[in-house]
Amino acid sequence: MVRFATVEDTENIIELLQEMQLENSIYPFATAKVRRMIHASFEPSSVMRIGVIGSSVDLEATIGLEANQPWWSEAYVLGDYWNYVRKDCRISTHADELLEFAKAYADKVGLDYISGVVSFERAEAKTRLYRRHFDTFLGGTFIHRHMNGISQNG
């Protein structure tokens, strides 16, 4: 069951996000920046919310949500920074639960929820998961790497 994260979850969320970064990111992980963002999400005025599955000492999955405006509009939408299930917990319904949690939260706050898949591992399978949960498919994500760009794992 997904619950809203508490400050006690901070270090375990960071561990999950570091694991996610090793799998999916092309840029170095900035631990201090991530910690500040997580801590800011606990402020009552924050537009960011974090969902987690598991106990504070054994988190299995997490999703980071934020209400923001597309650059071309004054409208607000709910988006996610991440949606991650720990490798040893992937034979579960956690990914489905996180997406349904995000959709329910979007409904609660009266916003559309826009999400996508950015992944080096099993991107097609993850896209199929998202297609099962969303009404509309809007395309894909592509990247052109500068020849001197940062390597996959920093």
PDB file of N, CA and C in Angstrom, residues 29-130:
ATOM      1  N   PHE A  29      24.526  11.836  -9.860  1.00  0.00           N
ATOM      2  CA  PHE A  29      23.554  11.999  -8.784  1.00  0.00           C
ATOM      3  C   PHE A  29      24.067  13.048  -7.811  1.00  0.00           C
ATOM      4  N   ALA A  30      23.252  14.036  -7.510  1.00  0.00           N
ATOM      5  CA  ALA A  30      23.609  15.129  -6.596  1.00  0.00           C
ATOM      6  C   ALA A  30      22.870  14.905  -5.278  1.00  0.00           C
ATOM      7  N   THR A  31      23.487  14.159  -4.379  1.00  0.00           N
ATOM      8  CA  THR A  31      22.832  13.749  -3.141  1.00  0.00           C
ATOM      9  C   THR A  31      22.320  14.928  -2.333  1.00  0.00           C
ATOM     10  N   ALA A  32      23.131  15.957  -2.173  1.00  0.00           N
ATOM     11  CA  ALA A  32      22.703  17.105  -1.363  1.00  0.00           C
ATOM     12  C   ALA A  32      21.487  17.788  -1.992  1.00  0.00           C
ATOM     13  N   LYS A  33      21.477  17.925  -3.302  1.00  0.00           N
ATOM     14  CA  LYS A  33      20.341  18.541  -3.987  1.00  0.00           C
ATOM     15  C   LYS A  33      19.081  17.699  -3.813  1.00  0.00           C
ATOM     16  N   VAL A  34      19.223  16.393  -3.957  1.00  0.00           N
ATOM     17  CA  VAL A  34      18.076  15.494  -3.802  1.00  0.00           C
ATOM     18  C   VAL A  34      17.546  15.563  -2.366  1.00  0.00           C
ATOM     19  N   ARG A  35      18.446  15.575  -1.385  1.00  0.00           N
ATOM     20  CA  ARG A  35      18.030  15.666   0.017  1.00  0.00           C
ATOM     21  C   ARG A  35      17.246  16.964   0.269  1.00  0.00           C
ATOM     22  N   ARG A  36      17.732  18.078  -0.292  1.00  0.00           N
ATOM     23  CA  ARG A  36      17.020  19.363  -0.129  1.00  0.00           C
ATOM     24  C   ARG A  36      15.625  19.287  -0.748  1.00  0.00           C
ATOM     25  N   MET A  37      15.521  18.675  -1.921  1.00  0.00           N
ATOM     26  CA  MET A  37      14.226  18.566  -2.591  1.00  0.00           C
ATOM     27  C   MET A  37      13.269  17.702  -1.779  1.00  0.00           C
ATOM     28  N   ILE A  38      13.765  16.585  -1.259  1.00  0.00           N
ATOM     29  CA  ILE A  38      12.924  15.707  -0.433  1.00  0.00           C
ATOM     30  C   ILE A  38      12.464  16.449   0.816  1.00  0.00           C
ATOM     31  N   HIS A  39      13.381  17.114   1.494  1.00  0.00           N
ATOM     32  CA  HIS A  39      13.009  17.860   2.709  1.00  0.00           C
ATOM     33  C   HIS A  39      11.996  18.954   2.403  1.00  0.00           C
ATOM     34  N   ALA A  40      12.155  19.635   1.274  1.00  0.00           N
ATOM     35  CA  ALA A  40      11.211  20.688   0.894  1.00  0.00           C
ATOM     36  C   ALA A  40       9.814  20.115   0.671  1.00  0.00           C
ATOM     37  N   SER A  41       9.733  18.857   0.238  1.00  0.00           N
ATOM     38  CA  SER A  41       8.418  18.261  -0.029  1.00  0.00           C
ATOM     39  C   SER A  41       7.589  18.088   1.242  1.00  0.00           C
ATOM     40  N   PHE A  42       8.230  18.117   2.390  1.00  0.00           N
ATOM     41  CA  PHE A  42       7.510  17.956   3.657  1.00  0.00           C
ATOM     42  C   PHE A  42       6.922  19.267   4.179  1.00  0.00           C
ATOM     43  N   GLU A  43       7.270  20.380   3.549  1.00  0.00           N
ATOM     44  CA  GLU A  43       6.720  21.678   3.945  1.00  0.00           C
ATOM     45  C   GLU A  43       5.250  21.741   3.527  1.00  0.00           C
ATOM     46  N   PRO A  44       4.369  22.262   4.382  1.00  0.00           N
ATOM     47  CA  PRO A  44       2.946  22.326   4.037  1.00  0.00           C
ATOM     48  C   PRO A  44       2.654  23.078   2.738  1.00  0.00           C
ATOM     49  N   SER A  45       3.468  24.069   2.405  1.00  0.00           N
ATOM     50  CA  SER A  45       3.225  24.870   1.202  1.00  0.00           C
ATOM     51  C   SER A  45       3.820  24.242  -0.063  1.00  0.00           C
ATOM     52  N   SER A  46       4.507  23.125   0.065  1.00  0.00           N
ATOM     53  CA  SER A  46       5.164  22.501  -1.081  1.00  0.00           C
ATOM     54  C   SER A  46       4.155  21.974  -2.094  1.00  0.00           C
ATOM     55  N   VAL A  47       4.504  22.082  -3.369  1.00  0.00           N
ATOM     56  CA  VAL A  47       3.680  21.505  -4.437  1.00  0.00           C
ATOM     57  C   VAL A  47       4.167  20.096  -4.783  1.00  0.00           C
ATOM     58  N   MET A  48       5.142  19.599  -4.037  1.00  0.00           N
ATOM     59  CA  MET A  48       5.678  18.256  -4.251  1.00  0.00           C
ATOM     60  C   MET A  48       5.198  17.318  -3.151  1.00  0.00           C
ATOM     61  N   ARG A  49       4.888  16.104  -3.541  1.00  0.00           N
ATOM     62  CA  ARG A  49       4.521  15.038  -2.603  1.00  0.00           C
ATOM     63  C   ARG A  49       5.247  13.772  -3.019  1.00  0.00           C
ATOM     64  N   ILE A  50       5.635  12.981  -2.035  1.00  0.00           N
ATOM     65  CA  ILE A  50       6.340  11.726  -2.294  1.00  0.00           C
ATOM     66  C   ILE A  50       5.520  10.577  -1.741  1.00  0.00           C
ATOM     67  N   GLY A  51       5.300   9.574  -2.567  1.00  0.00           N
ATOM     68  CA  GLY A  51       4.641   8.356  -2.132  1.00  0.00           C
ATOM     69  C   GLY A  51       5.669   7.249  -1.974  1.00  0.00           C
ATOM     70  N   VAL A  52       5.456   6.373  -0.995  1.00  0.00           N
ATOM     71  CA  VAL A  52       6.377   5.263  -0.761  1.00  0.00           C
ATOM     72  C   VAL A  52       5.592   3.997  -0.429  1.00  0.00           C
ATOM     73  N   ILE A  53       6.242   2.874  -0.669  1.00  0.00           N
ATOM     74  CA  ILE A  53       5.717   1.571  -0.256  1.00  0.00           C
ATOM     75  C   ILE A  53       6.766   0.938   0.648  1.00  0.00           C
ATOM     76  N   GLY A  54       6.330   0.473   1.806  1.00  0.00           N
ATOM     77  CA  GLY A  54       7.233  -0.168   2.754  1.00  0.00           C
ATOM     78  C   GLY A  54       7.372   0.653   4.024  1.00  0.00           C
ATOM     79  N   SER A  55       8.107   0.083   4.968  1.00  0.00           N
ATOM     80  CA  SER A  55       8.341   0.776   6.236  1.00  0.00           C
ATOM     81  C   SER A  55       9.494   1.752   6.079  1.00  0.00           C
ATOM     82  N   SER A  56       9.639   2.657   7.022  1.00  0.00           N
ATOM     83  CA  SER A  56      10.707   3.653   6.963  1.00  0.00           C
ATOM     84  C   SER A  56      12.091   3.023   6.926  1.00  0.00           C
ATOM     85  N   VAL A  57      12.231   1.817   7.438  1.00  0.00           N
ATOM     86  CA  VAL A  57      13.543   1.158   7.426  1.00  0.00           C
ATOM     87  C   VAL A  57      13.701   0.190   6.263  1.00  0.00           C
ATOM     88  N   ASP A  58      12.630  -0.041   5.493  1.00  0.00           N
ATOM     89  CA  ASP A  58      12.710  -0.993   4.382  1.00  0.00           C
ATOM     90  C   ASP A  58      11.786  -0.545   3.246  1.00  0.00           C
ATOM     91  N   LEU A  59      12.119   0.576   2.612  1.00  0.00           N
ATOM     92  CA  LEU A  59      11.307   1.063   1.505  1.00  0.00           C
ATOM     93  C   LEU A  59      11.510   0.185   0.272  1.00  0.00           C
ATOM     94  N   GLU A  60      10.410  -0.116  -0.395  1.00  0.00           N
ATOM     95  CA  GLU A  60      10.452  -0.978  -1.568  1.00  0.00           C
ATOM     96  C   GLU A  60      10.216  -0.211  -2.858  1.00  0.00           C
ATOM     97  N   ALA A  61       9.553   0.948  -2.774  1.00  0.00           N
ATOM     98  CA  ALA A  61       9.218   1.705  -3.976  1.00  0.00           C
ATOM     99  C   ALA A  61       8.892   3.139  -3.603  1.00  0.00           C
ATOM    100  N   THR A  62       9.018   4.034  -4.590  1.00  0.00           N
ATOM    101  CA  THR A  62       8.732   5.445  -4.345  1.00  0.00           C
ATOM    102  C   THR A  62       8.332   6.152  -5.628  1.00  0.00           C
ATOM    103  N   ILE A  63       7.543   7.207  -5.467  1.00  0.00           N
ATOM    104  CA  ILE A  63       7.173   8.080  -6.578  1.00  0.00           C
ATOM    105  C   ILE A  63       7.231   9.517  -6.075  1.00  0.00           C
ATOM    106  N   GLY A  64       7.802  10.388  -6.877  1.00  0.00           N
ATOM    107  CA  GLY A  64       7.895  11.809  -6.530  1.00  0.00           C
ATOM    108  C   GLY A  64       7.006  12.620  -7.450  1.00  0.00           C
ATOM    109  N   LEU A  65       6.004  13.271  -6.901  1.00  0.00           N
ATOM    110  CA  LEU A  65       5.009  14.018  -7.670  1.00  0.00           C
ATOM    111  C   LEU A  65       5.159  15.516  -7.436  1.00  0.00           C
ATOM    112  N   GLU A  66       4.883  16.306  -8.476  1.00  0.00           N
ATOM    113  CA  GLU A  66       4.895  17.753  -8.310  1.00  0.00           C
ATOM    114  C   GLU A  66       3.885  18.400  -9.235  1.00  0.00           C
ATOM    115  N   ALA A  67       3.153  19.367  -8.702  1.00  0.00           N
ATOM    116  CA  ALA A  67       2.258  20.186  -9.511  1.00  0.00           C
ATOM    117  C   ALA A  67       3.077  21.310 -10.117  1.00  0.00           C
ATOM    118  N   ASN A  68       2.972  21.471 -11.422  1.00  0.00           N
ATOM    119  CA  ASN A  68       3.686  22.557 -12.086  1.00  0.00           C
ATOM    120  C   ASN A  68       2.953  22.966 -13.351  1.00  0.00           C
ATOM    121  N   GLN A  69       3.443  24.014 -13.986  1.00  0.00           N
ATOM    122  CA  GLN A  69       2.829  24.529 -15.199  1.00  0.00           C
ATOM    123  C   GLN A  69       3.686  24.194 -16.408  1.00  0.00           C
ATOM    124  N   PRO A  70       3.060  23.709 -17.486  1.00  0.00           N
ATOM    125  CA  PRO A  70       3.814  23.583 -18.735  1.00  0.00           C
ATOM    126  C   PRO A  70       4.297  24.967 -19.164  1.00  0.00           C
ATOM    127  N   TRP A  71       5.394  25.027 -19.844  1.00  0.00           N
ATOM    128  CA  TRP A  71       5.972  26.313 -20.217  1.00  0.00           C
ATOM    129  C   TRP A  71       5.028  27.142 -21.081  1.00  0.00           C
ATOM    130  N   TRP A  72       4.090  26.520 -21.751  1.00  0.00           N
ATOM    131  CA  TRP A  72       3.212  27.235 -22.685  1.00  0.00           C
ATOM    132  C   TRP A  72       1.849  27.592 -22.103  1.00  0.00           C
ATOM    133  N   SER A  73       1.631  27.303 -20.815  1.00  0.00           N
ATOM    134  CA  SER A  73       0.286  27.464 -20.271  1.00  0.00           C
ATOM    135  C   SER A  73       0.312  27.971 -18.840  1.00  0.00           C
ATOM    136  N   GLU A  74      -0.808  28.568 -18.437  1.00  0.00           N
ATOM    137  CA  GLU A  74      -1.007  28.957 -17.047  1.00  0.00           C
ATOM    138  C   GLU A  74      -1.657  27.822 -16.254  1.00  0.00           C
ATOM    139  N   ALA A  75      -2.089  26.765 -16.941  1.00  0.00           N
ATOM    140  CA  ALA A  75      -2.729  25.621 -16.285  1.00  0.00           C
ATOM    141  C   ALA A  75      -1.691  24.825 -15.493  1.00  0.00           C
ATOM    142  N   TYR A  76      -2.134  24.200 -14.421  1.00  0.00           N
ATOM    143  CA  TYR A  76      -1.278  23.320 -13.639  1.00  0.00           C
ATOM    144  C   TYR A  76      -1.580  21.869 -13.992  1.00  0.00           C
ATOM    145  N   VAL A  77      -0.539  21.038 -13.959  1.00  0.00           N
ATOM    146  CA  VAL A  77      -0.676  19.596 -14.128  1.00  0.00           C
ATOM    147  C   VAL A  77       0.160  18.923 -13.048  1.00  0.00           C
ATOM    148  N   LEU A  78      -0.154  17.673 -12.777  1.00  0.00           N
ATOM    149  CA  LEU A  78       0.661  16.882 -11.865  1.00  0.00           C
ATOM    150  C   LEU A  78       1.611  16.041 -12.709  1.00  0.00           C
ATOM    151  N   GLY A  79       2.871  16.105 -12.391  1.00  0.00           N
ATOM    152  CA  GLY A  79       3.876  15.302 -13.079  1.00  0.00           C
ATOM    153  C   GLY A  79       4.672  14.521 -12.059  1.00  0.00           C
ATOM    154  N   ASP A  80       5.528  13.637 -12.538  1.00  0.00           N
ATOM    155  CA  ASP A  80       6.383  12.926 -11.595  1.00  0.00           C
ATOM    156  C   ASP A  80       7.847  13.099 -11.967  1.00  0.00           C
ATOM    157  N   TYR A  81       8.655  13.184 -10.932  1.00  0.00           N
ATOM    158  CA  TYR A  81      10.104  13.209 -11.112  1.00  0.00           C
ATOM    159  C   TYR A  81      10.634  11.792 -11.225  1.00  0.00           C
ATOM    160  N   TRP A  82      10.033  10.890 -10.492  1.00  0.00           N
ATOM    161  CA  TRP A  82      10.460   9.497 -10.540  1.00  0.00           C
ATOM    162  C   TRP A  82       9.301   8.588 -10.158  1.00  0.00           C
ATOM    163  N   ASN A  83       9.449   7.342 -10.561  1.00  0.00           N
ATOM    164  CA  ASN A  83       8.553   6.252 -10.190  1.00  0.00           C
ATOM    165  C   ASN A  83       9.443   5.020 -10.194  1.00  0.00           C
ATOM    166  N   TYR A  84       9.811   4.536  -9.024  1.00  0.00           N
ATOM    167  CA  TYR A  84      10.841   3.502  -8.963  1.00  0.00           C
ATOM    168  C   TYR A  84      10.493   2.413  -7.959  1.00  0.00           C
ATOM    169  N   VAL A  85      10.714   1.172  -8.402  1.00  0.00           N
ATOM    170  CA  VAL A  85      10.543  -0.007  -7.558  1.00  0.00           C
ATOM    171  C   VAL A  85      11.909  -0.675  -7.417  1.00  0.00           C
ATOM    172  N   ARG A  86      12.295  -0.936  -6.174  1.00  0.00           N
ATOM    173  CA  ARG A  86      13.572  -1.597  -5.891  1.00  0.00           C
ATOM    174  C   ARG A  86      13.670  -2.904  -6.676  1.00  0.00           C
ATOM    175  N   LYS A  87      14.854  -3.220  -7.179  1.00  0.00           N
ATOM    176  CA  LYS A  87      15.039  -4.397  -8.044  1.00  0.00           C
ATOM    177  C   LYS A  87      14.508  -5.682  -7.436  1.00  0.00           C
ATOM    178  N   ASP A  88      14.763  -5.912  -6.163  1.00  0.00           N
ATOM    179  CA  ASP A  88      14.339  -7.175  -5.555  1.00  0.00           C
ATOM    180  C   ASP A  88      12.844  -7.200  -5.215  1.00  0.00           C
ATOM    181  N   CYS A  89      12.125  -6.131  -5.539  1.00  0.00           N
ATOM    182  CA  CYS A  89      10.679  -6.055  -5.263  1.00  0.00           C
ATOM    183  C   CYS A  89       9.862  -5.937  -6.546  1.00  0.00           C
ATOM    184  N   ARG A  90      10.471  -6.205  -7.675  1.00  0.00           N
ATOM    185  CA  ARG A  90       9.787  -5.966  -8.941  1.00  0.00           C
ATOM    186  C   ARG A  90       8.762  -7.024  -9.311  1.00  0.00           C
ATOM    187  N   ILE A  91       8.839  -8.186  -8.734  1.00  0.00           N
ATOM    188  CA  ILE A  91       7.791  -9.176  -8.984  1.00  0.00           C
ATOM    189  C   ILE A  91       6.721  -8.901  -7.943  1.00  0.00           C
ATOM    190  N   SER A  92       5.967  -7.838  -8.221  1.00  0.00           N
ATOM    191  CA  SER A  92       4.952  -7.337  -7.293  1.00  0.00           C
ATOM    192  C   SER A  92       4.004  -6.450  -8.091  1.00  0.00           C
ATOM    193  N   THR A  93       3.071  -5.858  -7.405  1.00  0.00           N
ATOM    194  CA  THR A  93       2.169  -4.889  -8.042  1.00  0.00           C
ATOM    195  C   THR A  93       2.559  -3.454  -7.682  1.00  0.00           C
ATOM    196  N   HIS A  94       3.758  -3.270  -7.155  1.00  0.00           N
ATOM    197  CA  HIS A  94       4.184  -1.943  -6.694  1.00  0.00           C
ATOM    198  C   HIS A  94       4.111  -0.873  -7.787  1.00  0.00           C
ATOM    199  N   ALA A  95       4.586  -1.170  -8.989  1.00  0.00           N
ATOM    200  CA  ALA A  95       4.566  -0.164 -10.056  1.00  0.00           C
ATOM    201  C   ALA A  95       3.132   0.249 -10.366  1.00  0.00           C
ATOM    202  N   ASP A  96       2.234  -0.725 -10.419  1.00  0.00           N
ATOM    203  CA  ASP A  96       0.819  -0.420 -10.647  1.00  0.00           C
ATOM    204  C   ASP A  96       0.263   0.430  -9.507  1.00  0.00           C
ATOM    205  N   GLU A  97       0.602   0.068  -8.280  1.00  0.00           N
ATOM    206  CA  GLU A  97       0.102   0.797  -7.117  1.00  0.00           C
ATOM    207  C   GLU A  97       0.587   2.248  -7.116  1.00  0.00           C
ATOM    208  N   LEU A  98       1.847   2.470  -7.483  1.00  0.00           N
ATOM    209  CA  LEU A  98       2.370   3.835  -7.520  1.00  0.00           C
ATOM    210  C   LEU A  98       1.641   4.673  -8.563  1.00  0.00           C
ATOM    211  N   LEU A  99       1.395   4.104  -9.730  1.00  0.00           N
ATOM    212  CA  LEU A  99       0.678   4.844 -10.769  1.00  0.00           C
ATOM    213  C   LEU A  99      -0.757   5.143 -10.351  1.00  0.00           C
ATOM    214  N   GLU A 100      -1.418   4.181  -9.737  1.00  0.00           N
ATOM    215  CA  GLU A 100      -2.792   4.414  -9.283  1.00  0.00           C
ATOM    216  C   GLU A 100      -2.826   5.437  -8.150  1.00  0.00           C
ATOM    217  N   PHE A 101      -1.833   5.426  -7.276  1.00  0.00           N
ATOM    218  CA  PHE A 101      -1.703   6.433  -6.219  1.00  0.00           C
ATOM    219  C   PHE A 101      -1.584   7.821  -6.835  1.00  0.00           C
ATOM    220  N   ALA A 102      -0.731   7.955  -7.857  1.00  0.00           N
ATOM    221  CA  ALA A 102      -0.535   9.251  -8.512  1.00  0.00           C
ATOM    222  C   ALA A 102      -1.824   9.723  -9.177  1.00  0.00           C
ATOM    223  N   LYS A 103      -2.519   8.816  -9.852  1.00  0.00           N
ATOM    224  CA  LYS A 103      -3.773   9.192 -10.507  1.00  0.00           C
ATOM    225  C   LYS A 103      -4.827   9.603  -9.480  1.00  0.00           C
ATOM    226  N   ALA A 104      -4.909   8.871  -8.372  1.00  0.00           N
ATOM    227  CA  ALA A 104      -5.876   9.217  -7.321  1.00  0.00           C
ATOM    228  C   ALA A 104      -5.536  10.569  -6.701  1.00  0.00           C
ATOM    229  N   TYR A 105      -4.247  10.838  -6.497  1.00  0.00           N
ATOM    230  CA  TYR A 105      -3.843  12.137  -5.949  1.00  0.00           C
ATOM    231  C   TYR A 105      -4.180  13.257  -6.930  1.00  0.00           C
ATOM    232  N   ALA A 106      -3.939  13.019  -8.221  1.00  0.00           N
ATOM    233  CA  ALA A 106      -4.284  14.016  -9.246  1.00  0.00           C
ATOM    234  C   ALA A 106      -5.780  14.311  -9.217  1.00  0.00           C
ATOM    235  N   ASP A 107      -6.583  13.261  -9.092  1.00  0.00           N
ATOM    236  CA  ASP A 107      -8.033  13.456  -9.013  1.00  0.00           C
ATOM    237  C   ASP A 107      -8.405  14.260  -7.766  1.00  0.00           C
ATOM    238  N   LYS A 108      -7.747  13.940  -6.652  1.00  0.00           N
ATOM    239  CA  LYS A 108      -8.036  14.633  -5.388  1.00  0.00           C
ATOM    240  C   LYS A 108      -7.752  16.128  -5.487  1.00  0.00           C
ATOM    241  N   VAL A 109      -6.635  16.486  -6.143  1.00  0.00           N
ATOM    242  CA  VAL A 109      -6.264  17.899  -6.234  1.00  0.00           C
ATOM    243  C   VAL A 109      -6.799  18.549  -7.515  1.00  0.00           C
ATOM    244  N   GLY A 110      -7.511  17.779  -8.346  1.00  0.00           N
ATOM    245  CA  GLY A 110      -8.158  18.328  -9.529  1.00  0.00           C
ATOM    246  C   GLY A 110      -7.224  18.674 -10.673  1.00  0.00           C
ATOM    247  N   LEU A 111      -6.170  17.855 -10.870  1.00  0.00           N
ATOM    248  CA  LEU A 111      -5.209  18.110 -11.942  1.00  0.00           C
ATOM    249  C   LEU A 111      -5.084  16.900 -12.863  1.00  0.00           C
ATOM    250  N   ASP A 112      -4.723  17.157 -14.125  1.00  0.00           N
ATOM    251  CA  ASP A 112      -4.325  16.064 -15.006  1.00  0.00           C
ATOM    252  C   ASP A 112      -2.984  15.539 -14.518  1.00  0.00           C
ATOM    253  N   TYR A 113      -2.734  14.257 -14.720  1.00  0.00           N
ATOM    254  CA  TYR A 113      -1.443  13.651 -14.371  1.00  0.00           C
ATOM    255  C   TYR A 113      -0.744  13.271 -15.664  1.00  0.00           C
ATOM    256  N   ILE A 114       0.448  13.800 -15.862  1.00  0.00           N
ATOM    257  CA  ILE A 114       1.238  13.521 -17.055  1.00  0.00           C
ATOM    258  C   ILE A 114       2.524  12.832 -16.616  1.00  0.00           C
ATOM    259  N   SER A 115       2.815  11.692 -17.232  1.00  0.00           N
ATOM    260  CA  SER A 115       3.999  10.925 -16.873  1.00  0.00           C
ATOM    261  C   SER A 115       4.593  10.289 -18.111  1.00  0.00           C
ATOM    262  N   GLY A 116       5.807   9.809 -17.994  1.00  0.00           N
ATOM    263  CA  GLY A 116       6.461   9.149 -19.106  1.00  0.00           C
ATOM    264  C   GLY A 116       7.513   8.174 -18.629  1.00  0.00           C
ATOM    265  N   VAL A 117       8.119   7.488 -19.573  1.00  0.00           N
ATOM    266  CA  VAL A 117       9.136   6.488 -19.285  1.00  0.00           C
ATOM    267  C   VAL A 117      10.473   6.982 -19.832  1.00  0.00           C
ATOM    268  N   VAL A 118      11.449   7.117 -18.960  1.00  0.00           N
ATOM    269  CA  VAL A 118      12.823   7.394 -19.354  1.00  0.00           C
ATOM    270  C   VAL A 118      13.651   6.296 -18.720  1.00  0.00           C
ATOM    271  N   SER A 119      14.121   5.351 -19.527  1.00  0.00           N
ATOM    272  CA  SER A 119      14.775   4.185 -18.963  1.00  0.00           C
ATOM    273  C   SER A 119      15.707   3.534 -19.966  1.00  0.00           C
ATOM    274  N   PHE A 120      16.841   3.062 -19.495  1.00  0.00           N
ATOM    275  CA  PHE A 120      17.751   2.277 -20.324  1.00  0.00           C
ATOM    276  C   PHE A 120      17.404   0.796 -20.263  1.00  0.00           C
ATOM    277  N   GLU A 121      16.735   0.394 -19.206  1.00  0.00           N
ATOM    278  CA  GLU A 121      16.420  -1.020 -19.006  1.00  0.00           C
ATOM    279  C   GLU A 121      14.924  -1.251 -19.169  1.00  0.00           C
ATOM    280  N   ARG A 122      14.550  -2.171 -20.022  1.00  0.00           N
ATOM    281  CA  ARG A 122      13.177  -2.623 -20.207  1.00  0.00           C
ATOM    282  C   ARG A 122      12.200  -1.490 -20.518  1.00  0.00           C
ATOM    283  N   ALA A 123      12.637  -0.535 -21.327  1.00  0.00           N
ATOM    284  CA  ALA A 123      11.796   0.621 -21.651  1.00  0.00           C
ATOM    285  C   ALA A 123      10.489   0.199 -22.313  1.00  0.00           C
ATOM    286  N   GLU A 124      10.532  -0.790 -23.203  1.00  0.00           N
ATOM    287  CA  GLU A 124       9.300  -1.214 -23.878  1.00  0.00           C
ATOM    288  C   GLU A 124       8.309  -1.823 -22.892  1.00  0.00           C
ATOM    289  N   ALA A 125       8.785  -2.650 -21.969  1.00  0.00           N
ATOM    290  CA  ALA A 125       7.899  -3.249 -20.964  1.00  0.00           C
ATOM    291  C   ALA A 125       7.310  -2.164 -20.058  1.00  0.00           C
ATOM    292  N   LYS A 126       8.119  -1.194 -19.685  1.00  0.00           N
ATOM    293  CA  LYS A 126       7.637  -0.102 -18.839  1.00  0.00           C
ATOM    294  C   LYS A 126       6.607   0.741 -19.586  1.00  0.00           C
ATOM    295  N   THR A 127       6.829   0.946 -20.888  1.00  0.00           N
ATOM    296  CA  THR A 127       5.855   1.689 -21.686  1.00  0.00           C
ATOM    297  C   THR A 127       4.530   0.939 -21.747  1.00  0.00           C
ATOM    298  N   ARG A 128       4.580  -0.385 -21.874  1.00  0.00           N
ATOM    299  CA  ARG A 128       3.334  -1.171 -21.864  1.00  0.00           C
ATOM    300  C   ARG A 128       2.609  -1.011 -20.529  1.00  0.00           C
ATOM    301  N   LEU A 129       3.345  -1.004 -19.422  1.00  0.00           N
ATOM    302  CA  LEU A 129       2.742  -0.772 -18.100  1.00  0.00           C
ATOM    303  C   LEU A 129       1.989   0.561 -18.085  1.00  0.00           C
ATOM    304  N   TYR A 130       2.637   1.613 -18.560  1.00  0.00           N
ATOM    305  CA  TYR A 130       2.016   2.933 -18.563  1.00  0.00           C
ATOM    306  C   TYR A 130       0.799   2.975 -19.486  1.00  0.00           C
TER     307      TYR A 130
END
